[in-house]
Amino acid sequence: MVKEIRDSLVKPVINGAIWYLSSSSDKNLMRFATIAEKVDPIEYHKEGIRRFKELIKENHPGAQLGRRFLDEVNPNYRRGFINNFLVNTIMTGGPRRRRLLSEEGMYSPFAILISPTMRCNLRCKGCYAGNYAKKDDLELEVIDRIISEAKEMGTYYFTILGGEPFIREDMLKIYEKHNDVAFQVFTNSYFLDDKLCDKLAKSGNVAPMMSLEGFKKETDERRGEGTFRKVMEAMDRLKKRGILFGTSVVPTRFNIDTITSNEFVNMLIEKGSFVIWYFLYMPVGKNPDLNLMPTPEQRNELRIKTRGIRNNKPIFVVDFWGDAPLVGGCIAGREYIHINSKGDVEPCIFAHFAVDNIKEKSLKEVFNSPFIKNIRGRIPYVPNLLRPCMIIDNPYVIREVCKEMNPRPTHEGAEILLDGLASQLDEYAQRVEEVYEPIWKKEYEHNFDS
């Protein structure tokens, strides 16, 4: 009963403290952090809040990012982010997820990835999306049910993918109905016109993540002529309205220096981006090209440079592979799942295999299915958390799981990971091991000794 009462008080107290965020003074940031520290029931959250208070005193770029949030994001989005992500997802959703595990033995995802459609107006080189029609879209009522069931399980954080998600105008009804959920939508930006941006400004719970490959040359070369200009124009519209947004970048063998350069990162900050997601090019889709994959040495360079960006720039940076030690290795099937436009439940956005379909079972069932549990039980695949991936770092894992569980490929050609590319992926994984084992022993291993 005490837990229930405490949880019910978190949001009112936090909302009462939001008025402190009307200006970006250090004094107001400190006040808000102190209130959050007092009401958050989780000790390791409190540690993070205490660390943020230290960053404020140090005038660290992390604190500067907090000031940017107050200065550049409109009040509607500030409330939406604080309530939906900090309060619902972390402060109250976290304890709910843990209670479900302790009382029912059922895991809940931290986040759920959904691809409502695979339709797209672009044909980017190396993309796993192919030619799809409207009839292939995931029904709106199914998406609505997934989100409703997720909230009951303590999950309030959703990533919307595609295809191009904004090609579906009816998804705006979902964002409006579930205004207690934090949505990030990965988009090519073509549909972010004034009309849509005005609607997003009113919603306060949808953060677009716009895809870039670098500057104009790199972006237009992969995504088509004029795409870079479209992204820049969309960023200007979003910044003008104070909408929280970020950038998604795919490091390849050929653009990695550009996308980690001071010039590129400074441009994103100036345009108003708050986040950079770095997702390595992955050999998936109908015609995967291993020559586009960053070398192991380049992956390590990315790891080092993202740490440098965090320590020197007021922008939040995620290296989806290099940051694996921070989250205990691979998070596929452990912290998230992907539900594609057919309703197939995949353990990872890059592992296109499924046993269950969400149209036939509940979210609780599919996240605790034998297939997902098989993967979850293997994590971490190796002690070295710098080699977290079951596809490119430990490819024997995806092969073993598929042999044991016999999932179906969710699109034509997905099985190439298991046979056609097997020897090449094994070779790549061996080189990753050679590069990362000395680094793990030198920089990380002592922190993970039992």
Coordinates of N, CA, C and O in Angstrom, one line a residue, residues 296-417:
P296 N 36.2 -3.0 -37.7 CA 36.3 -3.0 -36.2 C 37.1 -1.9 -35.7 O 36.8 -1.3 -34.6
E297 N 38.1 -1.5 -36.4 CA 38.9 -0.3 -36.0 C 38.1 1.0 -36.0 O 38.2 1.8 -35.1
Q298 N 37.3 1.1 -37.0 CA 36.4 2.3 -37.1 C 35.3 2.3 -36.0 O 34.9 3.3 -35.5
R299 N 34.8 1.1 -35.7 CA 33.9 1.0 -34.6 C 34.5 1.5 -33.3 O 33.8 2.2 -32.5
N300 N 35.7 1.2 -33.1 CA 36.4 1.6 -31.9 C 36.6 3.1 -31.9 O 36.5 3.8 -30.9
E301 N 36.9 3.6 -33.1 CA 37.1 5.1 -33.3 C 35.8 5.8 -33.0 O 35.7 6.8 -32.3
L302 N 34.6 5.2 -33.4 CA 33.3 5.8 -33.1 C 33.1 5.8 -31.6 O 32.6 6.8 -31.0
R303 N 33.4 4.7 -30.9 CA 33.3 4.6 -29.5 C 34.0 5.7 -28.8 O 33.5 6.4 -27.9
I304 N 35.2 6.0 -29.2 CA 36.1 7.0 -28.6 C 35.5 8.4 -28.8 O 35.4 9.2 -28.0
K305 N 35.1 8.6 -30.1 CA 34.6 9.9 -30.5 C 33.3 10.3 -29.8 O 33.0 11.4 -29.5
T306 N 32.4 9.3 -29.7 CA 31.1 9.6 -29.0 C 31.3 10.0 -27.6 O 30.7 10.9 -27.0
R307 N 32.3 9.4 -26.9 CA 32.6 9.8 -25.5 C 33.2 11.2 -25.5 O 32.8 12.0 -24.6
G308 N 33.9 11.6 -26.5 CA 34.4 12.9 -26.6 C 33.3 13.9 -26.9 O 33.3 15.0 -26.3
I309 N 32.4 13.6 -27.7 CA 31.2 14.4 -28.0 C 30.4 14.7 -26.7 O 30.1 15.8 -26.3
R310 N 30.2 13.6 -25.9 CA 29.4 13.8 -24.6 C 30.1 14.7 -23.7 O 29.5 15.5 -22.9
N311 N 31.5 14.6 -23.7 CA 32.2 15.4 -22.7 C 32.4 16.9 -23.1 O 32.9 17.7 -22.3
N312 N 32.1 17.2 -24.4 CA 32.4 18.5 -24.9 C 31.3 19.2 -25.6 O 31.4 20.4 -25.9
K313 N 30.2 18.5 -25.9 CA 29.1 19.1 -26.6 C 27.7 19.0 -25.9 O 27.5 17.9 -25.3
P314 N 26.9 20.0 -26.0 CA 25.6 19.9 -25.3 C 24.5 19.2 -26.2 O 23.6 19.7 -26.6
I315 N 24.8 17.9 -26.4 CA 23.9 17.1 -27.1 C 24.0 15.6 -26.6 O 25.1 15.2 -26.2
F316 N 22.9 14.9 -26.6 CA 22.8 13.5 -26.0 C 23.2 12.6 -27.2 O 22.6 12.6 -28.2
V317 N 24.2 11.7 -26.9 CA 24.7 10.8 -28.0 C 24.6 9.4 -27.5 O 24.9 9.0 -26.4
V318 N 24.2 8.5 -28.5 CA 24.1 7.1 -28.2 C 24.8 6.4 -29.3 O 24.4 6.5 -30.5
D319 N 25.8 5.6 -28.9 CA 26.5 4.6 -29.9 C 25.9 3.3 -29.5 O 26.2 2.7 -28.6
F320 N 25.0 2.8 -30.4 CA 24.1 1.7 -30.0 C 24.9 0.4 -29.7 O 24.5 -0.5 -29.0
W321 N 26.1 0.3 -30.3 CA 27.0 -0.9 -30.0 C 28.1 -0.5 -29.0 O 28.2 -1.2 -28.0
G322 N 28.7 0.6 -29.2 CA 29.8 1.0 -28.3 C 29.4 1.3 -26.8 O 30.2 1.2 -25.9
D323 N 28.1 1.6 -26.7 CA 27.6 1.9 -25.3 C 27.0 0.7 -24.6 O 26.4 0.8 -23.5
A324 N 27.2 -0.5 -25.2 CA 26.6 -1.7 -24.6 C 27.1 -2.0 -23.2 O 26.3 -2.5 -22.4
P325 N 28.3 -1.7 -22.8 CA 28.7 -1.9 -21.4 C 27.9 -1.2 -20.4 O 27.7 -1.6 -19.3
L326 N 27.2 -0.1 -20.8 CA 26.4 0.7 -19.9 C 25.1 0.0 -19.6 O 24.4 0.4 -18.6
V327 N 24.7 -0.9 -20.5 CA 23.3 -1.5 -20.3 C 23.5 -3.0 -20.2 O 22.5 -3.7 -20.4
G328 N 24.6 -3.6 -20.0 CA 24.8 -5.0 -19.8 C 24.8 -5.8 -21.0 O 24.4 -7.0 -21.0
G329 N 25.2 -5.2 -22.2 CA 25.3 -6.0 -23.4 C 24.1 -5.8 -24.3 O 23.4 -4.8 -24.2
C330 N 23.8 -6.8 -25.1 CA 22.6 -6.8 -26.0 C 21.3 -6.6 -25.3 O 21.1 -7.2 -24.2
I331 N 20.5 -5.7 -25.8 CA 19.2 -5.5 -25.1 C 18.0 -6.1 -25.9 O 16.8 -6.0 -25.5
A332 N 18.3 -6.8 -27.0 CA 17.3 -7.4 -27.8 C 16.5 -8.5 -27.1 O 17.2 -9.4 -26.5
G333 N 15.2 -8.4 -27.0 CA 14.4 -9.4 -26.3 C 14.5 -9.3 -24.8 O 13.8 -10.0 -24.1
R334 N 15.4 -8.4 -24.3 CA 15.5 -8.2 -22.9 C 14.9 -6.8 -22.5 O 14.1 -6.8 -21.5
E335 N 15.2 -5.8 -23.2 CA 14.7 -4.5 -22.9 C 13.7 -4.0 -24.0 O 13.0 -3.0 -23.8
Y336 N 13.7 -4.7 -25.1 CA 12.8 -4.2 -26.2 C 12.5 -5.4 -27.2 O 13.3 -6.4 -27.2
I337 N 11.5 -5.2 -27.9 CA 11.2 -6.1 -29.1 C 10.7 -5.2 -30.2 O 10.4 -4.0 -30.0
H338 N 10.7 -5.8 -31.4 CA 10.2 -5.0 -32.6 C 9.0 -5.8 -33.1 O 9.0 -7.0 -33.3
I339 N 7.9 -5.0 -33.4 CA 6.7 -5.6 -34.0 C 6.6 -5.0 -35.4 O 6.5 -3.7 -35.5
N340 N 6.7 -5.8 -36.4 CA 6.8 -5.3 -37.8 C 5.3 -5.0 -38.3 O 4.3 -5.2 -37.6
S341 N 5.3 -4.5 -39.5 CA 4.0 -4.1 -40.1 C 3.0 -5.3 -40.3 O 1.8 -5.0 -40.5
K342 N 3.5 -6.5 -40.3 CA 2.6 -7.7 -40.4 C 2.2 -8.1 -39.0 O 1.3 -9.0 -38.9
G343 N 2.7 -7.6 -37.9 CA 2.4 -8.0 -36.6 C 3.4 -9.0 -36.1 O 3.3 -9.5 -34.9
D344 N 4.4 -9.4 -36.9 CA 5.4 -10.4 -36.5 C 6.3 -9.8 -35.3 O 6.7 -8.6 -35.4
V345 N 6.6 -10.6 -34.3 CA 7.3 -10.1 -33.2 C 8.8 -10.6 -33.3 O 9.1 -11.8 -33.2
E346 N 9.6 -9.6 -33.6 CA 11.1 -9.9 -33.8 C 11.8 -9.5 -32.5 O 11.5 -8.5 -31.9
P347 N 12.9 -10.2 -32.2 CA 13.7 -9.8 -31.0 C 14.5 -8.6 -31.1 O 14.9 -7.9 -30.1
C348 N 14.8 -8.2 -32.4 CA 15.6 -7.1 -32.7 C 15.2 -6.5 -34.0 O 14.7 -7.2 -34.9
I349 N 15.4 -5.2 -34.2 CA 15.1 -4.5 -35.4 C 15.9 -5.1 -36.6 O 15.5 -5.0 -37.7
F350 N 17.1 -5.7 -36.3 CA 17.9 -6.2 -37.3 C 17.8 -7.7 -37.5 O 18.4 -8.3 -38.4
A351 N 17.2 -8.4 -36.5 CA 17.0 -9.9 -36.6 C 15.6 -10.2 -37.1 O 14.7 -10.2 -36.3
H352 N 15.5 -10.4 -38.4 CA 14.2 -10.5 -39.0 C 13.7 -12.0 -39.0 O 13.5 -12.6 -40.1
F353 N 13.4 -12.4 -37.8 CA 12.9 -13.8 -37.6 C 11.8 -13.7 -36.5 O 11.9 -12.9 -35.5
A354 N 10.8 -14.5 -36.6 CA 9.7 -14.4 -35.6 C 9.0 -15.8 -35.5 O 9.0 -16.6 -36.4
V355 N 8.5 -16.1 -34.3 CA 7.7 -17.2 -34.0 C 6.2 -16.8 -33.8 O 5.3 -17.5 -34.3
D356 N 6.1 -15.7 -33.1 CA 4.7 -15.2 -32.7 C 4.3 -14.0 -33.6 O 5.1 -13.3 -34.1
N357 N 2.9 -13.8 -33.6 CA 2.4 -12.7 -34.2 C 1.5 -12.0 -33.2 O 0.6 -12.7 -32.5
I358 N 1.6 -10.7 -33.0 CA 0.9 -10.0 -32.0 C -0.6 -10.0 -32.2 O -1.4 -9.8 -31.3
K359 N -1.1 -10.3 -33.4 CA -2.5 -10.3 -33.7 C -3.2 -11.6 -33.1 O -4.4 -11.6 -32.9
E360 N -2.3 -12.5 -32.7 CA -2.8 -13.8 -32.2 C -2.6 -13.9 -30.7 O -3.3 -14.8 -30.1
K361 N -1.8 -13.1 -30.1 CA -1.4 -13.3 -28.7 C -1.3 -11.9 -28.0 O -1.2 -10.9 -28.7
S362 N -1.3 -12.0 -26.7 CA -1.1 -10.7 -25.9 C 0.3 -10.3 -25.9 O 1.2 -11.1 -26.2
L363 N 0.6 -9.0 -25.6 CA 1.9 -8.5 -25.5 C 2.7 -9.3 -24.4 O 3.9 -9.6 -24.6
K364 N 2.1 -9.6 -23.3 CA 2.7 -10.3 -22.2 C 3.2 -11.7 -22.7 O 4.3 -12.1 -22.3
E365 N 2.3 -12.3 -23.5 CA 2.7 -13.6 -24.0 C 3.9 -13.6 -24.9 O 4.8 -14.4 -24.8
V366 N 3.8 -12.7 -25.9 CA 4.9 -12.7 -26.9 C 6.2 -12.3 -26.3 O 7.3 -12.7 -26.8
F367 N 6.2 -11.4 -25.3 CA 7.5 -10.9 -24.8 C 8.1 -12.0 -23.8 O 9.3 -12.0 -23.5
N368 N 7.3 -12.9 -23.4 CA 7.7 -14.0 -22.6 C 7.6 -15.4 -23.3 O 7.5 -16.4 -22.6
S369 N 7.7 -15.4 -24.6 CA 7.6 -16.6 -25.4 C 8.9 -17.4 -25.3 O 9.9 -16.8 -25.0
P370 N 8.9 -18.7 -25.6 CA 10.1 -19.5 -25.6 C 11.2 -18.9 -26.5 O 12.4 -18.9 -26.2
F371 N 10.8 -18.3 -27.7 CA 11.8 -17.8 -28.6 C 12.5 -16.6 -28.0 O 13.7 -16.5 -28.0
I372 N 11.7 -15.6 -27.4 CA 12.3 -14.4 -26.8 C 13.1 -14.8 -25.6 O 14.2 -14.3 -25.3
K373 N 12.6 -15.7 -24.8 CA 13.3 -16.2 -23.6 C 14.6 -16.9 -23.9 O 15.5 -16.8 -23.1
N374 N 14.6 -17.6 -25.0 CA 15.8 -18.3 -25.4 C 17.0 -17.3 -25.6 O 18.1 -17.5 -25.2
I375 N 16.6 -16.2 -26.3 CA 17.6 -15.1 -26.6 C 18.0 -14.4 -25.3 O 19.2 -14.2 -25.0
R376 N 17.0 -14.1 -24.5 CA 17.2 -13.3 -23.3 C 18.1 -14.1 -22.3 O 18.9 -13.5 -21.6
G377 N 17.9 -15.4 -22.3 CA 18.7 -16.3 -21.4 C 20.2 -16.4 -21.8 O 21.0 -16.8 -21.0
R378 N 20.5 -16.0 -23.0 CA 21.9 -16.1 -23.4 C 22.7 -14.8 -23.2 O 23.9 -14.8 -23.3
I379 N 22.0 -13.7 -22.9 CA 22.7 -12.4 -22.7 C 23.4 -12.3 -21.3 O 22.8 -12.7 -20.3
P380 N 24.6 -11.8 -21.3 CA 25.5 -11.4 -22.4 C 26.1 -12.6 -23.1 O 26.4 -13.6 -22.4
Y381 N 26.2 -12.6 -24.4 CA 26.7 -13.7 -25.2 C 28.2 -14.0 -24.8 O 28.6 -15.2 -24.9
V382 N 28.9 -13.0 -24.5 CA 30.3 -13.2 -24.1 C 30.6 -12.2 -23.0 O 29.9 -11.2 -22.9
P383 N 31.6 -12.4 -22.2 CA 31.9 -11.4 -21.1 C 32.3 -10.1 -21.6 O 32.0 -9.1 -20.9
N384 N 32.9 -10.0 -22.8 CA 33.3 -8.7 -23.3 C 32.0 -8.0 -23.9 O 31.5 -8.3 -25.0
L385 N 31.5 -7.0 -23.2 CA 30.3 -6.3 -23.6 C 30.5 -5.3 -24.7 O 29.5 -4.8 -25.2
L386 N 31.7 -5.1 -25.1 CA 32.0 -4.3 -26.4 C 31.7 -5.2 -27.6 O 31.7 -4.6 -28.7
R387 N 31.4 -6.5 -27.4 CA 31.0 -7.3 -28.5 C 29.6 -7.9 -28.2 O 29.4 -9.0 -28.0
P388 N 28.6 -7.0 -28.3 CA 27.3 -7.4 -27.7 C 26.3 -8.1 -28.7 O 25.4 -8.7 -28.3
C389 N 26.6 -8.0 -30.0 CA 25.6 -8.3 -31.0 C 25.6 -9.8 -31.4 O 26.6 -10.4 -31.7
M390 N 24.4 -10.3 -31.5 CA 24.3 -11.7 -31.9 C 24.3 -11.9 -33.4 O 24.3 -13.0 -33.9
I391 N 24.4 -10.8 -34.2 CA 24.4 -10.9 -35.6 C 25.8 -10.7 -36.2 O 26.3 -11.4 -37.0
I392 N 26.5 -9.6 -35.7 CA 27.8 -9.3 -36.3 C 29.0 -9.5 -35.4 O 30.1 -9.6 -35.8
D393 N 28.7 -9.7 -34.1 CA 29.8 -9.9 -33.1 C 29.9 -11.4 -32.6 O 31.0 -11.9 -32.4
N394 N 28.7 -12.0 -32.5 CA 28.6 -13.4 -32.1 C 27.6 -14.1 -33.0 O 26.6 -14.6 -32.5
P395 N 27.9 -14.2 -34.3 CA 26.9 -14.7 -35.3 C 26.4 -16.1 -35.0 O 25.4 -16.6 -35.5
Y396 N 27.2 -16.9 -34.3 CA 26.8 -18.3 -34.0 C 25.6 -18.3 -33.1 O 24.8 -19.2 -33.1
V397 N 25.3 -17.2 -32.4 CA 24.1 -17.1 -31.5 C 22.9 -17.1 -32.3 O 22.0 -17.9 -32.0
I398 N 22.8 -16.2 -33.3 CA 21.5 -16.2 -34.1 C 21.3 -17.5 -34.8 O 20.2 -18.0 -35.0
R399 N 22.4 -18.1 -35.2 CA 22.3 -19.4 -35.9 C 21.8 -20.5 -35.0 O 20.9 -21.3 -35.3
E400 N 22.3 -20.5 -33.7 CA 21.9 -21.5 -32.8 C 20.4 -21.3 -32.4 O 19.7 -22.3 -32.3
V401 N 20.1 -20.1 -32.1 CA 18.7 -19.8 -31.7 C 17.7 -20.2 -32.8 O 16.7 -20.8 -32.6
C402 N 18.0 -19.9 -34.1 CA 17.1 -20.2 -35.2 C 17.1 -21.8 -35.4 O 16.0 -22.3 -35.7
K403 N 18.2 -22.4 -35.1 CA 18.2 -23.9 -35.2 C 17.3 -24.5 -34.2 O 16.5 -25.5 -34.4
E404 N 17.4 -24.0 -32.9 CA 16.6 -24.5 -31.8 C 15.1 -24.2 -31.9 O 14.3 -25.0 -31.6
M405 N 14.8 -22.9 -32.3 CA 13.4 -22.4 -32.2 C 12.7 -22.5 -33.5 O 11.5 -22.3 -33.5
N406 N 13.4 -22.6 -34.6 CA 12.9 -22.7 -35.9 C 11.9 -21.5 -36.2 O 10.8 -21.7 -36.7
P407 N 12.3 -20.3 -36.1 CA 11.5 -19.2 -36.4 C 11.3 -19.0 -37.9 O 12.2 -19.5 -38.7
R408 N 10.3 -18.3 -38.4 CA 10.2 -18.0 -39.8 C 10.9 -16.7 -40.1 O 10.8 -15.7 -39.3
P409 N 11.5 -16.6 -41.3 CA 12.0 -15.3 -41.8 C 10.8 -14.3 -42.0 O 9.8 -14.7 -42.5
T410 N 11.0 -13.1 -41.6 CA 9.9 -12.2 -41.7 C 9.9 -11.3 -43.0 O 9.0 -10.5 -43.2
H411 N 10.9 -11.5 -43.8 CA 10.9 -11.0 -45.1 C 11.8 -11.8 -46.0 O 12.7 -12.5 -45.5
E412 N 11.6 -11.7 -47.3 CA 12.4 -12.5 -48.3 C 13.9 -12.2 -48.2 O 14.3 -11.0 -48.2
G413 N 14.7 -13.2 -48.0 CA 16.1 -13.0 -47.9 C 16.7 -12.9 -46.6 O 17.9 -12.8 -46.4
A414 N 15.9 -12.8 -45.5 CA 16.4 -12.7 -44.2 C 17.3 -13.8 -43.8 O 18.3 -13.6 -43.0
E415 N 17.1 -15.0 -44.3 CA 17.8 -16.2 -43.9 C 19.3 -16.1 -44.4 O 20.1 -17.0 -44.0
I416 N 19.6 -15.1 -45.2 CA 21.0 -15.0 -45.7 C 22.0 -14.9 -44.5 O 23.2 -15.3 -44.6
L417 N 21.5 -14.3 -43.4 CA 22.4 -14.2 -42.2 C 22.8 -15.6 -41.7 O 23.9 -15.7 -41.1

